[in-house]
């Protein structure tokens, strides 16, 4: 499902908004040339246009915006004074950009653009080619600015490989506003230094519209020669959150342990001073943390003034109702189209088709408005992890990855509790005490990682720890004891691990003071499945566990293919489908359930058999094979017939049917009868498991 | 005389049953439910009632009676169950709906020790006598206990375990 | 190439460095500094004539300073005319001013 109906059109709209901002700030600058805020606002709007224009084939627009932006950059850092000529040139540039947006690149505009460009280039120091090429690594989407913390710890070998961190800093500067904090506290004295090794380390706070990948790309060539940690420290959506406290920041950065903080926080002196005096951390690190605090504050303030003018705050409940209403509307529209087709009323059908386009746009827009990054969700666990760890006498570092990944706010809200439970479990049962860890040759501090990434219409969230891992034998024993697994079963370890999601499987030791609240992993699984998602666990003894959650980007509406099995219609989510083939004409082996596919074979599930339907499909054929894939597993589903794609709100089957297999919900068809949504995830896993046993 | 309560009367296999009207959301005409595969036999599927999905229970099969025929009198009695702490709707397929009646609370007597369902009659609250007829009063929340349902689902999907 | 000139051998010892203070010269410079550095008293390094310098070069200056922190020698770095250039680089790299630099 595409969120942007027409990305180019979206870009044009956004760019025009930016041009309004540009014009306003230029006019304000005419009144007060010393207004730094306005210079920054003008710069940002040009920067945004350039950045988001980069993903379309709008070379001349991007190029022109870049040249103008470079001049504004000089004014922003004080190298160039604001003067009336620049303002009038700026206004001309604004008009030119608007013309480029509206008319594209026609020859008349080109000569006009060239003249203007010359005028701007005259303000730039002669730097050869570099100045006029668009900065690399701009994020594809015109996202709001966020502040990232980049911890860059080079390995000693870095200098010998010819890398120069100064160049990396310069590249980051290109992406946005930066605060660079270098650490020299690792440099030994002359008698013990190898001067060709690198002892320096950096932390950079970068406020940018670029995404994590763009930042990572800066470090592409030094990847193996340094440790790199990128995390989101602040963003607009978070601006209601209280500012982080010094101790919190130091802890987050891994400069101090929770224990050290605990020991120092109770003394009634300045925390930073106490920590330094106790020798827990160098004064340079405290200074850096204070700088970060100050930086986040100033960025947030300037952003708020900049954005309050062209954004409206809407309560999330209103937004949720909007999304729900649009969902119902989409279903209702399907009903209208269905009725029109039944009555075979051409005019009516035509109107329905026109509405279809509008409704799709409305749908995408409302869903998009309802998407928020998972960073808030992730960061919400910091306190929990910290408190848990200190209660248990453990040292745990929480790191996050891909926290800019966006999800429907409703999904995020519903994910909060299950994810909390998993995080809690990891700290409680996964990560060992420092003594045990040291004994096992691990670092005394355990690491808990929360990572999010996109996978088609889904988001994958991974919670991994480097703790003790699960005890497969104990789970196997328990499963046999509970009669859900036979003693002879040759299930793989991976399959056996999944039994921790079975009801009542919380093992005895799971009831510690911290996590034993009577909620088992079965509840976690149920909550996630109710979201149309799935959860899996992987583990290695001694190395840790990873819980992988897969959830749809949005709950509101799915688009799927309608397939018939016997008398029922089923919806197969489009995001899983690879292709549909005529099953009758394919080579297939019914007994073992394989069909030849793309030069190889694919296992298939005969849906009639799976659903225990007596009798065979009609003799006139028409059976179809829907090839679906989840992760790297590919399976075919044999159905009696396929029809159009259909989009609808998914409804839960409710508690009575919560244990049913292979079906994850229902939708309403145009004529009002329910159709069922196939649980593709489960079917694929099932097929893969069965075939794995042969 | 103690305060009475109003009951909805319906028939199965010619026998009169009743449930408190308070727990009845509505009575619907029969329509063919969308059947959900891999479910216990007594669950017939779901119907769409103004955008809401209602699961349908075949009360005859649940009570171990022979399956009946669908007639013009067949109805769904939609109840509001307190099911493992959650309000859950459930439609009962019944042969006919007869109307409502007031029973005095003290006229309801404990269920007979031998029910039709081989002794398991926890779904019966008792019987009520009214104008020389005897009505079975159902214990609404016991019609479909969670453990029974889970066990039956496990049996149905047992083939893939 | 680095030109290492001991301008004064007795306390305060003074050394003047010219040429590049870069990855290619830091090893050589370290050797020479270690050889020249007295056990006590003041050691002064004059940088006014240096040419190019890079992060390994700057790192060595920090290291030199650190040597003075624990021992009995007082280290002084006199950046001379190179001061603005060094300062600019330190600021760009977000590094704290070198503590024994005399300004």
mmCIF file of C-alpha atoms in Angstrom, chain A residues 225-455:
data_model
loop_
_atom_site.group_PDB
_atom_site.id
_atom_site.type_symbol
_atom_site.label_atom_id
_atom_site.label_comp_id
_atom_site.label_asym_id
_atom_site.label_seq_id
_atom_site.Cartn_x
_atom_site.Cartn_y
_atom_site.Cartn_z
ATOM 1 C CA UNK A 225 37.596 1.188 11.976
ATOM 2 C CA UNK A 226 35.222 2.640 14.524
ATOM 3 C CA UNK A 227 32.287 1.957 16.785
ATOM 4 C CA UNK A 228 29.317 3.971 15.747
ATOM 5 C CA UNK A 229 26.139 4.499 17.701
ATOM 6 C CA UNK A 230 23.369 6.642 16.383
ATOM 7 C CA UNK A 231 20.346 7.396 18.492
ATOM 8 C CA UNK A 232 17.534 9.848 18.450
ATOM 9 C CA UNK A 233 17.686 12.235 21.372
ATOM 10 C CA UNK A 234 14.922 14.647 20.583
ATOM 11 C CA UNK A 235 12.278 15.420 18.068
ATOM 12 C CA UNK A 236 9.398 17.715 17.523
ATOM 13 C CA UNK A 237 6.819 15.146 18.496
ATOM 14 C CA UNK A 238 8.574 14.813 21.805
ATOM 15 C CA UNK A 239 8.661 18.476 22.610
ATOM 16 C CA UNK A 240 6.193 18.077 25.426
ATOM 17 C CA UNK A 241 8.518 15.711 27.199
ATOM 18 C CA UNK A 242 10.511 17.144 30.054
ATOM 19 C CA UNK A 243 14.134 17.838 29.296
ATOM 20 C CA UNK A 244 16.389 14.997 30.238
ATOM 21 C CA UNK A 245 18.376 15.368 33.381
ATOM 22 C CA UNK A 246 22.135 15.255 33.548
ATOM 23 C CA UNK A 247 22.278 11.832 35.155
ATOM 24 C CA UNK A 248 19.884 10.463 32.563
ATOM 25 C CA UNK A 249 21.996 11.771 29.709
ATOM 26 C CA UNK A 250 25.237 10.405 31.158
ATOM 27 C CA UNK A 251 23.573 7.056 31.649
ATOM 28 C CA UNK A 252 22.155 7.004 28.150
ATOM 29 C CA UNK A 253 25.571 7.738 26.725
ATOM 30 C CA UNK A 254 27.082 4.904 28.688
ATOM 31 C CA UNK A 255 29.487 7.273 30.464
ATOM 32 C CA UNK A 256 28.451 6.097 33.903
ATOM 33 C CA UNK A 257 26.792 3.020 35.328
ATOM 34 C CA UNK A 258 23.410 3.062 36.992
ATOM 35 C CA UNK A 259 25.180 2.076 40.148
ATOM 36 C CA UNK A 260 27.478 5.063 40.069
ATOM 37 C CA UNK A 261 24.504 7.301 39.481
ATOM 38 C CA UNK A 262 22.635 5.714 42.336
ATOM 39 C CA UNK A 263 25.557 6.312 44.659
ATOM 40 C CA UNK A 264 25.929 9.909 43.676
ATOM 41 C CA UNK A 265 22.422 11.109 43.142
ATOM 42 C CA UNK A 266 21.483 11.029 46.776
ATOM 43 C CA UNK A 267 24.193 13.397 47.858
ATOM 44 C CA UNK A 268 22.927 16.883 48.036
ATOM 45 C CA UNK A 269 25.532 18.413 45.814
ATOM 46 C CA UNK A 270 25.619 19.072 42.114
ATOM 47 C CA UNK A 271 25.457 15.699 40.474
ATOM 48 C CA UNK A 272 28.139 16.428 37.900
ATOM 49 C CA UNK A 273 30.577 17.554 40.532
ATOM 50 C CA UNK A 274 29.876 14.553 42.758
ATOM 51 C CA UNK A 275 30.365 12.133 39.900
ATOM 52 C CA UNK A 276 33.686 13.694 38.976
ATOM 53 C CA UNK A 277 34.861 13.770 42.579
ATOM 54 C CA UNK A 278 34.034 10.131 43.043
ATOM 55 C CA UNK A 279 36.051 9.361 39.964
ATOM 56 C CA UNK A 280 33.079 7.859 38.085
ATOM 57 C CA UNK A 281 33.454 10.091 35.099
ATOM 58 C CA UNK A 282 35.829 12.722 33.769
ATOM 59 C CA UNK A 283 34.837 16.365 33.883
ATOM 60 C CA UNK A 284 35.054 16.407 30.096
ATOM 61 C CA UNK A 285 32.197 13.882 29.899
ATOM 62 C CA UNK A 286 30.034 15.847 32.314
ATOM 63 C CA UNK A 287 30.722 18.948 30.301
ATOM 64 C CA UNK A 288 29.652 17.129 27.147
ATOM 65 C CA UNK A 289 26.419 15.978 28.748
ATOM 66 C CA UNK A 290 25.656 19.499 29.880
ATOM 67 C CA UNK A 291 26.365 20.742 26.375
ATOM 68 C CA UNK A 292 23.924 18.191 25.000
ATOM 69 C CA UNK A 293 21.259 19.356 27.411
ATOM 70 C CA UNK A 294 21.782 22.948 26.378
ATOM 71 C CA UNK A 295 21.847 22.092 22.710
ATOM 72 C CA UNK A 296 18.614 20.112 22.782
ATOM 73 C CA UNK A 297 16.950 22.960 24.620
ATOM 74 C CA UNK A 298 18.032 25.586 22.140
ATOM 75 C CA UNK A 299 17.153 23.483 19.098
ATOM 76 C CA UNK A 300 13.776 22.721 20.494
ATOM 77 C CA UNK A 301 13.043 26.339 21.242
ATOM 78 C CA UNK A 302 14.053 27.568 17.838
ATOM 79 C CA UNK A 303 12.050 24.832 16.196
ATOM 80 C CA UNK A 304 8.976 25.615 18.147
ATOM 81 C CA UNK A 305 9.038 29.269 17.139
ATOM 82 C CA UNK A 306 9.742 28.296 13.570
ATOM 83 C CA UNK A 307 6.984 25.803 13.337
ATOM 84 C CA UNK A 308 4.228 27.202 15.447
ATOM 85 C CA UNK A 309 3.319 29.488 12.567
ATOM 86 C CA UNK A 310 2.442 26.845 9.994
ATOM 87 C CA UNK A 311 1.302 23.874 12.042
ATOM 88 C CA UNK A 312 -1.952 23.233 13.809
ATOM 89 C CA UNK A 313 -2.110 21.099 16.881
ATOM 90 C CA UNK A 314 -4.887 18.558 16.795
ATOM 91 C CA UNK A 315 -5.839 16.240 19.603
ATOM 92 C CA UNK A 316 -4.888 12.649 18.846
ATOM 93 C CA UNK A 317 -8.400 11.487 19.738
ATOM 94 C CA UNK A 318 -9.800 13.662 16.969
ATOM 95 C CA UNK A 319 -7.207 12.306 14.600
ATOM 96 C CA UNK A 320 -8.079 8.749 15.595
ATOM 97 C CA UNK A 321 -11.751 9.346 14.978
ATOM 98 C CA UNK A 322 -10.878 10.792 11.604
ATOM 99 C CA UNK A 323 -8.889 7.683 10.703
ATOM 100 C CA UNK A 324 -11.710 5.434 11.879
ATOM 101 C CA UNK A 325 -14.318 7.408 9.988
ATOM 102 C CA UNK A 326 -12.256 7.300 6.828
ATOM 103 C CA UNK A 327 -11.919 3.553 7.312
ATOM 104 C CA UNK A 328 -15.672 3.117 7.578
ATOM 105 C CA UNK A 329 -16.089 5.424 4.621
ATOM 106 C CA UNK A 330 -13.789 3.282 2.498
ATOM 107 C CA UNK A 331 -15.839 0.188 3.358
ATOM 108 C CA UNK A 332 -19.068 2.021 2.680
ATOM 109 C CA UNK A 333 -17.764 3.111 -0.680
ATOM 110 C CA UNK A 334 -17.000 -0.484 -1.569
ATOM 111 C CA UNK A 335 -20.634 -1.182 -0.788
ATOM 112 C CA UNK A 336 -21.800 1.623 -3.084
ATOM 113 C CA UNK A 337 -19.671 0.347 -5.951
ATOM 114 C CA UNK A 338 -20.968 -3.158 -5.386
ATOM 115 C CA UNK A 339 -24.579 -1.981 -5.513
ATOM 116 C CA UNK A 340 -23.913 0.041 -8.652
ATOM 117 C CA UNK A 341 -22.463 -3.010 -10.341
ATOM 118 C CA UNK A 342 -25.434 -5.107 -9.320
ATOM 119 C CA UNK A 343 -27.829 -2.601 -10.798
ATOM 120 C CA UNK A 344 -25.527 -2.313 -13.802
ATOM 121 C CA UNK A 345 -25.980 1.437 -13.776
ATOM 122 C CA UNK A 346 -23.176 2.863 -15.938
ATOM 123 C CA UNK A 347 -23.413 6.442 -14.665
ATOM 124 C CA UNK A 348 -23.520 5.278 -11.124
ATOM 125 C CA UNK A 349 -20.479 3.033 -11.697
ATOM 126 C CA UNK A 350 -18.547 5.922 -13.276
ATOM 127 C CA UNK A 351 -19.221 8.176 -10.306
ATOM 128 C CA UNK A 352 -18.101 5.394 -8.020
ATOM 129 C CA UNK A 353 -14.821 5.090 -9.864
ATOM 130 C CA UNK A 354 -14.166 8.804 -9.641
ATOM 131 C CA UNK A 355 -14.843 8.685 -5.948
ATOM 132 C CA UNK A 356 -12.411 5.841 -5.647
ATOM 133 C CA UNK A 357 -9.432 8.036 -6.418
ATOM 134 C CA UNK A 358 -10.469 10.697 -3.933
ATOM 135 C CA UNK A 359 -11.104 8.148 -1.271
ATOM 136 C CA UNK A 360 -7.706 6.578 -1.700
ATOM 137 C CA UNK A 361 -6.081 9.967 -1.285
ATOM 138 C CA UNK A 362 -8.177 10.712 1.751
ATOM 139 C CA UNK A 363 -7.259 7.350 3.184
ATOM 140 C CA UNK A 364 -3.531 7.753 2.610
ATOM 141 C CA UNK A 365 -3.527 11.273 3.961
ATOM 142 C CA UNK A 366 -5.384 10.420 7.112
ATOM 143 C CA UNK A 367 -3.208 7.406 7.779
ATOM 144 C CA UNK A 368 -0.110 9.458 7.188
ATOM 145 C CA UNK A 369 -1.238 12.078 9.675
ATOM 146 C CA UNK A 370 -1.632 9.359 12.187
ATOM 147 C CA UNK A 371 1.880 7.981 11.887
ATOM 148 C CA UNK A 372 4.403 8.705 14.594
ATOM 149 C CA UNK A 373 7.989 7.522 15.027
ATOM 150 C CA UNK A 374 8.636 4.693 17.445
ATOM 151 C CA UNK A 375 11.263 6.745 19.277
ATOM 152 C CA UNK A 376 8.746 7.837 21.891
ATOM 153 C CA UNK A 377 7.785 4.247 22.509
ATOM 154 C CA UNK A 378 11.417 3.137 22.695
ATOM 155 C CA UNK A 379 12.569 5.962 24.921
ATOM 156 C CA UNK A 380 9.656 5.318 27.248
ATOM 157 C CA UNK A 381 11.421 2.147 28.370
ATOM 158 C CA UNK A 382 14.655 3.847 29.413
ATOM 159 C CA UNK A 383 13.454 4.592 32.865
ATOM 160 C CA UNK A 384 11.971 1.124 33.247
ATOM 161 C CA UNK A 385 15.204 -0.550 32.193
ATOM 162 C CA UNK A 386 17.252 1.668 34.445
ATOM 163 C CA UNK A 387 15.059 1.086 37.508
ATOM 164 C CA UNK A 388 14.704 -2.632 36.880
ATOM 165 C CA UNK A 389 18.410 -3.083 36.397
ATOM 166 C CA UNK A 390 19.305 -1.219 39.550
ATOM 167 C CA UNK A 391 16.712 -3.148 41.562
ATOM 168 C CA UNK A 392 18.175 -6.389 40.332
ATOM 169 C CA UNK A 393 21.772 -5.311 40.798
ATOM 170 C CA UNK A 394 22.408 -5.520 37.083
ATOM 171 C CA UNK A 395 24.038 -3.210 34.614
ATOM 172 C CA UNK A 396 22.050 -2.763 31.461
ATOM 173 C CA UNK A 397 22.601 -0.410 28.604
ATOM 174 C CA UNK A 398 19.614 0.282 26.372
ATOM 175 C CA UNK A 399 20.383 1.123 22.785
ATOM 176 C CA UNK A 400 17.900 1.870 20.061
ATOM 177 C CA UNK A 401 18.080 1.590 16.322
ATOM 178 C CA UNK A 402 15.745 2.784 13.614
ATOM 179 C CA UNK A 403 13.753 4.779 16.105
ATOM 180 C CA UNK A 404 12.636 7.115 13.340
ATOM 181 C CA UNK A 405 10.525 4.284 11.894
ATOM 182 C CA UNK A 406 6.920 5.415 11.830
ATOM 183 C CA UNK A 407 3.829 3.505 12.840
ATOM 184 C CA UNK A 408 0.141 4.211 13.250
ATOM 185 C CA UNK A 409 -0.276 5.850 16.626
ATOM 186 C CA UNK A 410 -2.977 3.335 17.541
ATOM 187 C CA UNK A 411 -0.588 0.486 16.877
ATOM 188 C CA UNK A 412 2.052 2.161 19.004
ATOM 189 C CA UNK A 413 -0.399 2.616 21.867
ATOM 190 C CA UNK A 414 -1.435 -1.008 21.735
ATOM 191 C CA UNK A 415 2.159 -2.146 21.486
ATOM 192 C CA UNK A 416 3.225 -0.353 24.630
ATOM 193 C CA UNK A 417 2.237 -3.071 27.100
ATOM 194 C CA UNK A 418 3.319 -6.185 25.210
ATOM 195 C CA UNK A 419 6.659 -4.603 24.402
ATOM 196 C CA UNK A 420 7.095 -3.525 27.994
ATOM 197 C CA UNK A 421 6.590 -7.086 29.055
ATOM 198 C CA UNK A 422 9.240 -8.319 26.660
ATOM 199 C CA UNK A 423 11.714 -5.638 27.750
ATOM 200 C CA UNK A 424 11.017 -6.461 31.377
ATOM 201 C CA UNK A 425 11.610 -10.143 30.722
ATOM 202 C CA UNK A 426 14.890 -9.466 29.000
ATOM 203 C CA UNK A 427 16.250 -7.442 31.890
ATOM 204 C CA UNK A 428 14.843 -9.779 34.486
ATOM 205 C CA UNK A 429 15.637 -13.185 32.996
ATOM 206 C CA UNK A 430 17.848 -12.552 30.011
ATOM 207 C CA UNK A 431 20.653 -10.344 31.190
ATOM 208 C CA UNK A 432 22.774 -11.787 33.980
ATOM 209 C CA UNK A 433 24.281 -10.066 36.989
ATOM 210 C CA UNK A 434 27.693 -8.450 36.450
ATOM 211 C CA UNK A 435 29.380 -11.259 38.409
ATOM 212 C CA UNK A 436 27.915 -14.008 36.260
ATOM 213 C CA UNK A 437 28.633 -12.060 33.099
ATOM 214 C CA UNK A 438 32.230 -11.467 34.059
ATOM 215 C CA UNK A 439 32.550 -15.146 34.913
ATOM 216 C CA UNK A 440 31.246 -16.029 31.451
ATOM 217 C CA UNK A 441 33.800 -13.762 29.876
ATOM 218 C CA UNK A 442 31.288 -11.093 28.912
ATOM 219 C CA UNK A 443 31.339 -7.410 29.649
ATOM 220 C CA UNK A 444 29.700 -6.779 33.043
ATOM 221 C CA UNK A 445 27.221 -4.435 31.401
ATOM 222 C CA UNK A 446 24.497 -6.158 29.419
ATOM 223 C CA UNK A 447 23.076 -4.620 26.298
ATOM 224 C CA UNK A 448 19.413 -4.476 25.445
ATOM 225 C CA UNK A 449 18.672 -3.379 21.943
ATOM 226 C CA UNK A 450 15.382 -2.106 20.598
ATOM 227 C CA UNK A 451 15.408 -1.935 16.830
ATOM 228 C CA UNK A 452 12.711 -1.050 14.331
ATOM 229 C CA UNK A 453 12.682 -1.311 10.566
ATOM 230 C CA UNK A 454 10.238 -1.382 7.685
ATOM 231 C CA UNK A 455 9.329 -4.586 5.854
#
